[in-house]
CSV table of C-alpha atoms in Angstrom, one decimal:
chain,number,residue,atom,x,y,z
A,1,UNK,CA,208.5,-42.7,-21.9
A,2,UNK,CA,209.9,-45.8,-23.8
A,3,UNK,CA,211.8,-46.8,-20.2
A,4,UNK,CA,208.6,-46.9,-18.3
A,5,UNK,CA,207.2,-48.7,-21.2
A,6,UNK,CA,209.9,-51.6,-21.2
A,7,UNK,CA,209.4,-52.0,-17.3
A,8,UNK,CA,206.1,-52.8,-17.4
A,9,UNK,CA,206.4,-55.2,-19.9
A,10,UNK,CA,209.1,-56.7,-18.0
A,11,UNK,CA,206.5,-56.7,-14.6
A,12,UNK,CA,203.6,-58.3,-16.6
A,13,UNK,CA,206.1,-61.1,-18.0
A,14,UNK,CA,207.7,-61.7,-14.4
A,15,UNK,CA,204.0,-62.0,-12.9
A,16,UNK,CA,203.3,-64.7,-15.6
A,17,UNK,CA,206.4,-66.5,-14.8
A,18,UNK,CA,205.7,-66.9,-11.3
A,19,UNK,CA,201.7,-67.9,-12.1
A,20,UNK,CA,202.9,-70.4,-14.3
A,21,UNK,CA,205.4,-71.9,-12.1
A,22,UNK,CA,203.4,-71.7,-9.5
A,23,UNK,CA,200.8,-73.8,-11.1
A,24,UNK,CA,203.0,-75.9,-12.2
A,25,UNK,CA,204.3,-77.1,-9.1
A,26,UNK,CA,200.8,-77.1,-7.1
A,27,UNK,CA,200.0,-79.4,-10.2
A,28,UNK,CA,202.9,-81.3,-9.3
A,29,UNK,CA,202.1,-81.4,-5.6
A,30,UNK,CA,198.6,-82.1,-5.4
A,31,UNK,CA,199.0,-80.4,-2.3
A,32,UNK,CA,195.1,-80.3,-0.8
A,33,UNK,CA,193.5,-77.1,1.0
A,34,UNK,CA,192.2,-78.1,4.2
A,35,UNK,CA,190.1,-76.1,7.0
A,36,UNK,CA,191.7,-76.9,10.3
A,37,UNK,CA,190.6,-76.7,13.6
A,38,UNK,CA,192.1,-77.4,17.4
A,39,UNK,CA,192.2,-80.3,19.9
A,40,UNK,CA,191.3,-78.1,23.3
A,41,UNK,CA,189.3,-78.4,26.7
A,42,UNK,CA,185.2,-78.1,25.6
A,43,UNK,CA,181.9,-78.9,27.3
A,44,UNK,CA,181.2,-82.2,25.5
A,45,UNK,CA,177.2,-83.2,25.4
A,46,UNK,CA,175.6,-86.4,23.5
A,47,UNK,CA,172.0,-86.0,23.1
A,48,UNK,CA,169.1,-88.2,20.9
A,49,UNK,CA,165.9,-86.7,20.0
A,50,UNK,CA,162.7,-88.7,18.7
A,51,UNK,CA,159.1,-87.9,18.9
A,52,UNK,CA,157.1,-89.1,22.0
A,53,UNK,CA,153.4,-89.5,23.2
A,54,UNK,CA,152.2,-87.3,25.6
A,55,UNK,CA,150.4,-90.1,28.4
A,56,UNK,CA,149.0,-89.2,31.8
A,57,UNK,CA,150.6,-90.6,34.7
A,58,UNK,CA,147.1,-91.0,36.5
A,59,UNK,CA,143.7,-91.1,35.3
A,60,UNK,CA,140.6,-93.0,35.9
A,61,UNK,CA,137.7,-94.6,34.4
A,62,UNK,CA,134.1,-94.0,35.8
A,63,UNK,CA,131.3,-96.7,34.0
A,64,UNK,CA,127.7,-96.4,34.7
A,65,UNK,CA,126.8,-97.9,38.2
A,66,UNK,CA,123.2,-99.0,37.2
A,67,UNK,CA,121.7,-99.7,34.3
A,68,UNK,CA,119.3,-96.4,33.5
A,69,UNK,CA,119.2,-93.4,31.9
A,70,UNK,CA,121.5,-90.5,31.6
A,71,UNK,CA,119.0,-88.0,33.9
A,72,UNK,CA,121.4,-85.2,34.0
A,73,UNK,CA,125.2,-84.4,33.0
A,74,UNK,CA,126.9,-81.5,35.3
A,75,UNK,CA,130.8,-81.7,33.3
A,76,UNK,CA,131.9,-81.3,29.1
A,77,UNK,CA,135.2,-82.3,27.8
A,78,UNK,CA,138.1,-80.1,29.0
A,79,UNK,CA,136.1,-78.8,32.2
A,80,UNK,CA,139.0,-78.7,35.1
A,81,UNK,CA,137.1,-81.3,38.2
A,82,UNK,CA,138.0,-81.7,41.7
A,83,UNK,CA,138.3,-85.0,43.7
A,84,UNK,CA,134.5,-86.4,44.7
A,85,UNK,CA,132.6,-83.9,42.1
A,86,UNK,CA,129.3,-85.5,39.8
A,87,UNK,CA,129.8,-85.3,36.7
A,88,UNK,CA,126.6,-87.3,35.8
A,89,UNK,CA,123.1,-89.1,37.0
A,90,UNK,CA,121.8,-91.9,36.7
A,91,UNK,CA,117.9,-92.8,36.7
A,92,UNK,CA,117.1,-96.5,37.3
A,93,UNK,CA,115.9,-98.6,34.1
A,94,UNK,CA,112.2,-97.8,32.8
A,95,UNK,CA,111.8,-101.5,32.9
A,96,UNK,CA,113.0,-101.5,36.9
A,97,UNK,CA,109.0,-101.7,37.9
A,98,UNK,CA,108.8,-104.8,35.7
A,99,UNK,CA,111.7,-106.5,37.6
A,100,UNK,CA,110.1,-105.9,40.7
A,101,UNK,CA,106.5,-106.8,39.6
A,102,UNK,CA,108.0,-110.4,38.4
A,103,UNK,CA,110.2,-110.8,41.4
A,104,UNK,CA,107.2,-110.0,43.5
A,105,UNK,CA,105.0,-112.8,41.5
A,106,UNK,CA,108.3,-115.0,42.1
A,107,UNK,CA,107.4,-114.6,46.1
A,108,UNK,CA,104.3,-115.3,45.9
A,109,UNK,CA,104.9,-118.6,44.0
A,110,UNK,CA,107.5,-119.4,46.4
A,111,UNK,CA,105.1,-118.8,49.5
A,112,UNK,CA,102.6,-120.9,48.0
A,113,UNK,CA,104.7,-124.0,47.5
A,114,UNK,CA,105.7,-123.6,51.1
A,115,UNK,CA,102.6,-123.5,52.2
A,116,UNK,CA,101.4,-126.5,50.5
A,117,UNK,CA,104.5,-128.3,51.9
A,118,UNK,CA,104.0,-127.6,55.1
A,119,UNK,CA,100.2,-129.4,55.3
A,120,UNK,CA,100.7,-132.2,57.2
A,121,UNK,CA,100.1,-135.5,55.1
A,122,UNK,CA,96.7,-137.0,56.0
A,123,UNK,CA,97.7,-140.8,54.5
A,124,UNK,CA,100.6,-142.7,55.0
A,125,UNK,CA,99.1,-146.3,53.7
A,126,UNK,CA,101.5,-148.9,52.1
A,127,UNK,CA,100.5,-147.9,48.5
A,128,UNK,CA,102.4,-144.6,49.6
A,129,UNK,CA,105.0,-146.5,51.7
A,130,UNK,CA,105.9,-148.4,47.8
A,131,UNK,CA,105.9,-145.2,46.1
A,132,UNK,CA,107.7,-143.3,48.7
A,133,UNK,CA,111.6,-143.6,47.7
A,134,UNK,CA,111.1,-142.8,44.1
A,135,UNK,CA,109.7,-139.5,45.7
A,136,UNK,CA,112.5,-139.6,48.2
A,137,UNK,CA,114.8,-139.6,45.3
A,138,UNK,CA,113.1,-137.0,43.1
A,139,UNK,CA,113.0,-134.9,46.3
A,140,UNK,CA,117.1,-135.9,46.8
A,141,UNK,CA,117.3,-134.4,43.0
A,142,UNK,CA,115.0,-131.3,43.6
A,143,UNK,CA,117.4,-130.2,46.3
A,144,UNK,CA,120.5,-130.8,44.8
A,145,UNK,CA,119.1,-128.6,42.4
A,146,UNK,CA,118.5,-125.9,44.4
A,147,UNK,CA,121.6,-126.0,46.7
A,148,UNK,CA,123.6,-125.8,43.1
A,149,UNK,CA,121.6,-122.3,42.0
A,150,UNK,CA,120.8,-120.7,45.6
A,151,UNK,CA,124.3,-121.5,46.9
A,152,UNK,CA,127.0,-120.9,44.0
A,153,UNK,CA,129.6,-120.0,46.7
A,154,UNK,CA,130.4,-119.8,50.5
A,155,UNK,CA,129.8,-116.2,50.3
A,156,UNK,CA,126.5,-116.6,49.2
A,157,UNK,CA,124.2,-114.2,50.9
A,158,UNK,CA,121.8,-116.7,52.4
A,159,UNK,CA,124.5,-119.0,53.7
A,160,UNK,CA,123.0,-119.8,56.9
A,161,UNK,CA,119.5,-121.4,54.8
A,162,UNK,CA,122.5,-123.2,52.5
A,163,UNK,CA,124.0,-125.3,55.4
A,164,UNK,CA,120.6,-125.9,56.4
A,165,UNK,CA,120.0,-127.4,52.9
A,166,UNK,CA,123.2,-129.2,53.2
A,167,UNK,CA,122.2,-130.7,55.7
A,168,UNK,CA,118.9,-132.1,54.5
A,169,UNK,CA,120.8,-133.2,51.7
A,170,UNK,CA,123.0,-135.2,53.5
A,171,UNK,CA,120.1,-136.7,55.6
A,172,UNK,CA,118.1,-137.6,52.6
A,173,UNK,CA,121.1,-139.2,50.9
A,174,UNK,CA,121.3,-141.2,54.2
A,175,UNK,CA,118.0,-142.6,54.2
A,176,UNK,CA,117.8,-143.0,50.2
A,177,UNK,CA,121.0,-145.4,50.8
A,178,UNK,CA,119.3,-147.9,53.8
A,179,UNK,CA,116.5,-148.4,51.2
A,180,UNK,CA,114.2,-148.7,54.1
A,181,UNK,CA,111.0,-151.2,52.6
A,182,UNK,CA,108.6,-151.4,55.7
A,183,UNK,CA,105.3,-149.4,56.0
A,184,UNK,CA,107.0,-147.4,59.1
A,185,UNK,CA,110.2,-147.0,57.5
A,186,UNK,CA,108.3,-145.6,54.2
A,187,UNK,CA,106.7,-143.1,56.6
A,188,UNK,CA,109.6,-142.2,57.7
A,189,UNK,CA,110.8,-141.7,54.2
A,190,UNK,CA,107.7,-139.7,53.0
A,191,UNK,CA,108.3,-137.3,56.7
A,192,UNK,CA,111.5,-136.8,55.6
A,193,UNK,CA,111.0,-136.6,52.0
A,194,UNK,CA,108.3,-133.7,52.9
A,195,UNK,CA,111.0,-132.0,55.5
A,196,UNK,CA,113.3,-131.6,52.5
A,197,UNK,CA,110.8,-129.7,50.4
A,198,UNK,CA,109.8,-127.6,53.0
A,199,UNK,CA,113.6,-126.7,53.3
A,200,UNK,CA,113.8,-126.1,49.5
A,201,UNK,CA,110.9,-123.9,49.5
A,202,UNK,CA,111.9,-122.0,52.4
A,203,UNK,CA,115.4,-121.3,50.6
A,204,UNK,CA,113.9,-120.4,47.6
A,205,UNK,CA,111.3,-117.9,49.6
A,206,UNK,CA,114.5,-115.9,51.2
A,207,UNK,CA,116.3,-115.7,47.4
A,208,UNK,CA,113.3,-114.0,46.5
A,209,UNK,CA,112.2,-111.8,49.2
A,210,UNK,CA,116.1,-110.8,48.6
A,211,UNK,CA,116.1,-109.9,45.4
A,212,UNK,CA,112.6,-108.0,45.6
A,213,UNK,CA,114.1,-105.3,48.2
A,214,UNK,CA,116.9,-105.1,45.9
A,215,UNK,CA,114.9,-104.0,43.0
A,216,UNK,CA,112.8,-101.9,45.5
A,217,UNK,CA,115.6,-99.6,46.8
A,218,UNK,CA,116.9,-99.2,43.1
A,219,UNK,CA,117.7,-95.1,43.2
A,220,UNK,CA,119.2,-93.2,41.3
A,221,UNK,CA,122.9,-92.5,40.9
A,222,UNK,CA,125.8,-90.5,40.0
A,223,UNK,CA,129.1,-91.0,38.5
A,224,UNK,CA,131.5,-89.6,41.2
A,225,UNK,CA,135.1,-88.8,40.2
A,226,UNK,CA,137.9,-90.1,42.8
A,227,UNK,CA,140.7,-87.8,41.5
A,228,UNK,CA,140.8,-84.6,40.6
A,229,UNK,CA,141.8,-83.6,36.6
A,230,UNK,CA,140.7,-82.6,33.6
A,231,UNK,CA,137.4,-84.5,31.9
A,232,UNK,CA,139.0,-86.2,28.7
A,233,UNK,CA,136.2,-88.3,27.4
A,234,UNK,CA,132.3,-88.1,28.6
A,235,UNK,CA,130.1,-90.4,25.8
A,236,UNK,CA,127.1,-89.4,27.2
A,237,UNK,CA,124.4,-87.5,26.2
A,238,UNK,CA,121.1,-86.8,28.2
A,239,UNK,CA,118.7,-89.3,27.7
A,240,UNK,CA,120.9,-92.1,27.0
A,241,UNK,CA,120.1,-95.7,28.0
A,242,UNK,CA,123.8,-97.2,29.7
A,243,UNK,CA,124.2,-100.6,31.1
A,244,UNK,CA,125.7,-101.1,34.5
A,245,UNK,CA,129.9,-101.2,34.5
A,246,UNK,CA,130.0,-100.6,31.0
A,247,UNK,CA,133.0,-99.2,29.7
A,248,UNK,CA,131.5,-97.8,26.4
A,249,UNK,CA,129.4,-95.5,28.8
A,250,UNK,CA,132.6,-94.8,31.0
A,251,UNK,CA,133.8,-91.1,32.0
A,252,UNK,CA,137.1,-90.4,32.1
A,253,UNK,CA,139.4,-88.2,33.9
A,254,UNK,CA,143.0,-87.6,33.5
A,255,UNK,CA,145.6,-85.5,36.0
A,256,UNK,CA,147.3,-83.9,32.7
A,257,UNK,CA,149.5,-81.2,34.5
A,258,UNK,CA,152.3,-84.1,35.1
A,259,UNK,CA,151.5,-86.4,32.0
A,260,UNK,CA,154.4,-89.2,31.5
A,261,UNK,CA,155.7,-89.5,27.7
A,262,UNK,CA,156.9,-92.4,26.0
A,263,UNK,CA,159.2,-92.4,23.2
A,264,UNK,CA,160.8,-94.9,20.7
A,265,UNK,CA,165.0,-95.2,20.7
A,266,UNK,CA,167.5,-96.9,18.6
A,267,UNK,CA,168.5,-99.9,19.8
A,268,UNK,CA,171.7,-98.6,18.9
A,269,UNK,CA,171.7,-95.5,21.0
A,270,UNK,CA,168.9,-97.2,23.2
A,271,UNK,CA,171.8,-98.8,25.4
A,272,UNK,CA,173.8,-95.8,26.4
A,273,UNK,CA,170.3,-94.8,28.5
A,274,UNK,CA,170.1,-95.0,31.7
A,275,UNK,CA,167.2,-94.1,34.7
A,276,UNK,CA,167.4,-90.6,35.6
A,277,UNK,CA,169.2,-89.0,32.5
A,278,UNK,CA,167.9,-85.7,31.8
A,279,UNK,CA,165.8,-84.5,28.7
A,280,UNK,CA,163.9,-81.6,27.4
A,281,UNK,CA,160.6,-81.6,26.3
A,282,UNK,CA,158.8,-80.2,23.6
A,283,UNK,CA,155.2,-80.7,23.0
A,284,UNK,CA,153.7,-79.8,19.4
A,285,UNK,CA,151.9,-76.6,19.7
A,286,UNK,CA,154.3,-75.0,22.7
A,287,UNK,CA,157.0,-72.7,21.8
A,288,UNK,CA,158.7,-73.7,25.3
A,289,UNK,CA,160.6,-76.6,26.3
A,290,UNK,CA,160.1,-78.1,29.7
A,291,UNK,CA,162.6,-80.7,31.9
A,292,UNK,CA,162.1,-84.4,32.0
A,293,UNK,CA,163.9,-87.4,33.3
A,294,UNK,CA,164.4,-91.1,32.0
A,295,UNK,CA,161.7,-92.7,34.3
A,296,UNK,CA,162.1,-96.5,32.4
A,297,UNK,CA,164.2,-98.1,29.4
A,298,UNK,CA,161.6,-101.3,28.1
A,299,UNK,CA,162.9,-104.1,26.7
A,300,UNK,CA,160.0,-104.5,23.9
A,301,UNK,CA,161.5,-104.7,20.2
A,302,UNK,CA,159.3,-102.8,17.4
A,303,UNK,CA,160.6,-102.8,14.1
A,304,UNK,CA,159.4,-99.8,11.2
A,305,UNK,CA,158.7,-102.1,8.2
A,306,UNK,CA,159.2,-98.9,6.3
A,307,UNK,CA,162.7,-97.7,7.5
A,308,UNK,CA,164.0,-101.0,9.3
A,309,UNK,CA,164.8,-99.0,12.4
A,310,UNK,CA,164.2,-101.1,15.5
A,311,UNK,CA,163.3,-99.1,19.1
A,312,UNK,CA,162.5,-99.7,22.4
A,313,UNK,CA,159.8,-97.7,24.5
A,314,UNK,CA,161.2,-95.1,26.6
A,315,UNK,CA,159.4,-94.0,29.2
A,316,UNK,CA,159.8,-90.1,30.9
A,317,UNK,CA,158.5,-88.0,34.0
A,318,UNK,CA,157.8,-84.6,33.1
A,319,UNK,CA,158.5,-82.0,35.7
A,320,UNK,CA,156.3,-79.0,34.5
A,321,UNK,CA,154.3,-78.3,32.0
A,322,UNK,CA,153.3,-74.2,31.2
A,323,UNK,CA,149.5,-75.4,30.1
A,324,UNK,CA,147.5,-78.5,30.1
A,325,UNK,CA,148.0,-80.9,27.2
A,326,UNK,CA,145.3,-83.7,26.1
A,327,UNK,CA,146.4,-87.8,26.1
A,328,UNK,CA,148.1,-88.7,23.0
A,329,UNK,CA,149.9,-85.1,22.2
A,330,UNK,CA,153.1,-85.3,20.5
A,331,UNK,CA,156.5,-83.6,21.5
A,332,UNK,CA,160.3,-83.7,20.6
A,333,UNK,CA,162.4,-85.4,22.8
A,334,UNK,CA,165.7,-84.4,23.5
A,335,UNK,CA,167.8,-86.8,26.1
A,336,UNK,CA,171.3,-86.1,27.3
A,337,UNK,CA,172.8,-89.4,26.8
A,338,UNK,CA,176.2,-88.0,28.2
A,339,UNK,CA,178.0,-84.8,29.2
A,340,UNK,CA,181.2,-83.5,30.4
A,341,UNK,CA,181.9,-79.9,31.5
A,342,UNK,CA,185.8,-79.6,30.3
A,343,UNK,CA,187.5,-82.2,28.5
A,344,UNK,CA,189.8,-82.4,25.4
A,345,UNK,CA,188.0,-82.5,22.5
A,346,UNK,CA,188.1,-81.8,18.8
A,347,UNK,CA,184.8,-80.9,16.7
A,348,UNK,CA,183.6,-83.9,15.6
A,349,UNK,CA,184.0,-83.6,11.9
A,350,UNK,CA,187.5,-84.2,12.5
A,351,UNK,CA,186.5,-87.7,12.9
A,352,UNK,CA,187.3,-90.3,10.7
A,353,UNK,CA,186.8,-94.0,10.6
A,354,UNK,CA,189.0,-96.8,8.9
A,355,UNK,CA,189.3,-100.6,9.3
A,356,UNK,CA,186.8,-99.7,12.7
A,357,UNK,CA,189.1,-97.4,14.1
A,358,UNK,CA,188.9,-93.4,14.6
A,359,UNK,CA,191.6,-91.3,13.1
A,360,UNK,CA,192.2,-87.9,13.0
A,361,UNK,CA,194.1,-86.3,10.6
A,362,UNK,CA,196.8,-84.0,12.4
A,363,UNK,CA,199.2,-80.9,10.8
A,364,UNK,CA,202.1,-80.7,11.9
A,365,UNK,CA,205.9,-80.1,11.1
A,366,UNK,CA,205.8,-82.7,8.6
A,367,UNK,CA,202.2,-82.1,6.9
A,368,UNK,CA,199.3,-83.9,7.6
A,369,UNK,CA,199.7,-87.0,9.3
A,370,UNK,CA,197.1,-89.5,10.6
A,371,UNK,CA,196.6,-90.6,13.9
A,372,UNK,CA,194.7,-93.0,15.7
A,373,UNK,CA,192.9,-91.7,18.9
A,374,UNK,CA,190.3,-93.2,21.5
A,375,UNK,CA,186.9,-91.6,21.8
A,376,UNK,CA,185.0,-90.5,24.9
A,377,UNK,CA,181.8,-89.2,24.3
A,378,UNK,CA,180.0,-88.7,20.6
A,379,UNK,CA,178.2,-85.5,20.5
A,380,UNK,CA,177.0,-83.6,17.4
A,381,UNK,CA,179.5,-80.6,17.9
A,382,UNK,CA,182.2,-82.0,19.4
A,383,UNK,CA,183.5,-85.3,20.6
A,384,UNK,CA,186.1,-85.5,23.7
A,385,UNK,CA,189.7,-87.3,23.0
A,386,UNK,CA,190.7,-89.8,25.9
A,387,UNK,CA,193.8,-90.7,23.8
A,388,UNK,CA,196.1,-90.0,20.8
A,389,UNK,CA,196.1,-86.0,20.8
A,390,UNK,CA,197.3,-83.1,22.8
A,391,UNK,CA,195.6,-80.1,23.6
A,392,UNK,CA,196.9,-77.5,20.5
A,393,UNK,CA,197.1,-80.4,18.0
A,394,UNK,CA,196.0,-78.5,15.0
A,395,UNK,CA,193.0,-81.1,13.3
A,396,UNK,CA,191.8,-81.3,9.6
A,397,UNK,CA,188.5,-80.6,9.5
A,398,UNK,CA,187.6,-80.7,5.6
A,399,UNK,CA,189.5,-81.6,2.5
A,400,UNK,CA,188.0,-78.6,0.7
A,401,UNK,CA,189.3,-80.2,-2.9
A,402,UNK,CA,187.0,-83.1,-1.9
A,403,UNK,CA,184.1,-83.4,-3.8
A,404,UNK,CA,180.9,-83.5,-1.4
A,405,UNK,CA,179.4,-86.6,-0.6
A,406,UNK,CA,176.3,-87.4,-3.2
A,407,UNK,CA,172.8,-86.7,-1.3
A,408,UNK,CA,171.0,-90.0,-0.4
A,409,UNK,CA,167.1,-90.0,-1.4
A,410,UNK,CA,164.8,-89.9,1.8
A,411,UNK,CA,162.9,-93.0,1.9
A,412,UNK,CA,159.4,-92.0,0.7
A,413,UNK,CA,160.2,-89.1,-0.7
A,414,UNK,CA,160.3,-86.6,2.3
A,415,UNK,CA,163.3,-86.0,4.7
A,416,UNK,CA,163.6,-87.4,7.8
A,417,UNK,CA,163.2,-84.3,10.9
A,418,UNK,CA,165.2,-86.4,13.6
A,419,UNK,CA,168.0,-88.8,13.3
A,420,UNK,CA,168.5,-91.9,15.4
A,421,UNK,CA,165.3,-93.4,15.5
């Protein structure tokens, strides 16, 4: 009994020994504890993900083609519509009768005054002959005046009465210049004087008569749309009163099953884009993702006065969507920046950075030694090696006697979802 006594006391004494010494010499050490991975062939992706903007890639705008009233509306907000459907009518203006009634009065005046200039004159005596060019000249004025708001343009739609008027013009300008002072001569003047009023009235009779038929076949009409979609905004209501090509009274119609989206990237991961680099799709509300491609990389700078990030608009097709979606829903946005299928690589918390160049800290025969390596492609799991490491190389991972890093405060007071912009 007192033998197997003494050898465990003996035991519990040797075990303390070799604790103590033990500790003693890891205190002499400082030997670290590590967690260690390998340098070996991996599928190496680089991805960044930001929110976008859902935007269709087609849509158009329908405004009111007359000024009326809203008679009748056939479509609502959401409603699916096919190329050349009518979504709503128009009814002429209430005040449409009045426009004809004045341009009607505007005829008549107009006949009258070329009636009146077409009476032949009954007196040319010389008291007319001395007042004749200072009629010649108001008449000159009078018709310069009427060229200017009958004829605005070549494409005006009584050109053929315009030359006509261009002519008298340049006729009466002609004889205005000889000053002609004799009795004959200031016959002339008055005949020709009387000729260009006749011509001005007869100008101003066809304006008229023109603009009466238009008012007379106003009818009513509909807003048609060209494409086929879904109805996104229709600010009408039955009843209304719209103005002609007004945009505040406009329809509009989007083609939302292939809907572009735009996102903001980095600058600093903004140039490793390029046109046709893949990317999946998320749009808020959708439990699946959908395929996308880099469509265009613009060049516009926006800075976030809040976080200081810079981006560029970043512009992507969609191929599919599973559902309709509405202009200006958001999505996450995830582009593959770069990918390899099997290359040497090491996770990439191996990597370290010092005086701006990557080292990885390698164990081997001699402990853990550090080596400088090149660096393909950055992705979040793993990064490939295009230089400094073989394929085996056992990697530190983690220090696991380092402290951890001290958490930064998100600005604002919330955590960021998505890095990189």
């Amino acid at each position: 009994m007192h033998r197997y006594r003494r050898i465990v006391v003996v035991s519990i004494i040797a075990a303390g020994v070799i604790a103590v010494a033990a500790f003693v010499v890891a205190g002499r050490t400082g030997a670290p504890r590590y967690q260690f991975g390998y340098a070996k062939p991996e599928a190496v992706s680089a991805t960044v993900s930001a929110i976008g903007t859902l935007s269709p890639t087609v849509q158009a705008v329908i405004p009111p083609p007359i000024d009326g009233t809203v008679s009748s509306i056939t479509a609502h907000v959401g409603q699916t519509v096919v190329a050349g459907e009518t979504l709503a009518t128009i009814s002429p203006s209430a005040n449409t009768s009045h426009v004809q009634i004045a341009d009607a009065a505007a005829l008549a005046q107009a006949q009258a005054a070329l009636a009146q200039a077409e009476q032949p004159n009954q007196v040319t005596t010389s008291k007319n002959a001395t007042s004749s060019s200072q009629a010649l000249k108001t008449d000159v004025s009078a018709l310069q005046r009427t060229i200017a708001k009958l004829c605005p343009t070549t494409k005006s739609p009584i050109s053929s009465t315009c030359g006509s008027l261009d002519s008298e013009l340049s006729r009466l300008s002609s004889q205005l210049s000889g000053k002609v002072s004799n009795a004959n001569s200031s016959g002339r003047e008055a005949s020709t004087a009387s000729s260009a009023t006749i011509a001005a009235d007869q100008a101003i009779v066809v304006a008229d008569q023109s603009a009466l038929t238009s008012a007379q076949q106003a009818r009513p009409s509909s807003l048609v749309t060209p494409i086929a979609g879904t109805v996104a905004i229709l600010p009408l209501t039955a009843g209304q009163v719209v103005r002609a090509q007004s945009t505040s009274y406009a329809i509009t119609v989007i083609q939302s099953n292939k809907p572009e989206v735009i996102v903001p990237i980095a600058i600093s991961t903004g140039h490793q884009l390029h046109n046709g680099d893949q990317a999946s799709i998320v749009p808020f509300g959708s439990a699946h993702p959908t395929s996308g491609l880099v469509k265009s990389i613009g060049t516009v700078l926006t800075t976030n006065k809040a976080t200081g990030v810079t981006t560029i608009p970043v512009v992507l097709s969609i191929n599919h969507l599973a559902r309709s979606v509405f202009d200006g829903t958001q999505a996450l946005v995830t582009i593959d920046i770069a990918h390899s299928a099997h290359v040497l690589a090491v996770p990439t918390s191996a990597i370290n950075y010092s005086a701006g160049r990557a080292i990885v800290l390698v164990d081997g025969p001699n402990g853990v030694t550090k080596h400088a390596v090149k660096l393909g492609i950055v992705g979040a799991r793993y990064t490939s090696i295009t230089g400094g490491l073989l394929a085996g190389d056992r990697v530190v991972l983690a220090n696991l006697d380092r402290p951890l890093p001290t958490p930064i405060k998100p600005i604002g007071g919330s955590r960021k979802l998505f890095g990189k912009g």
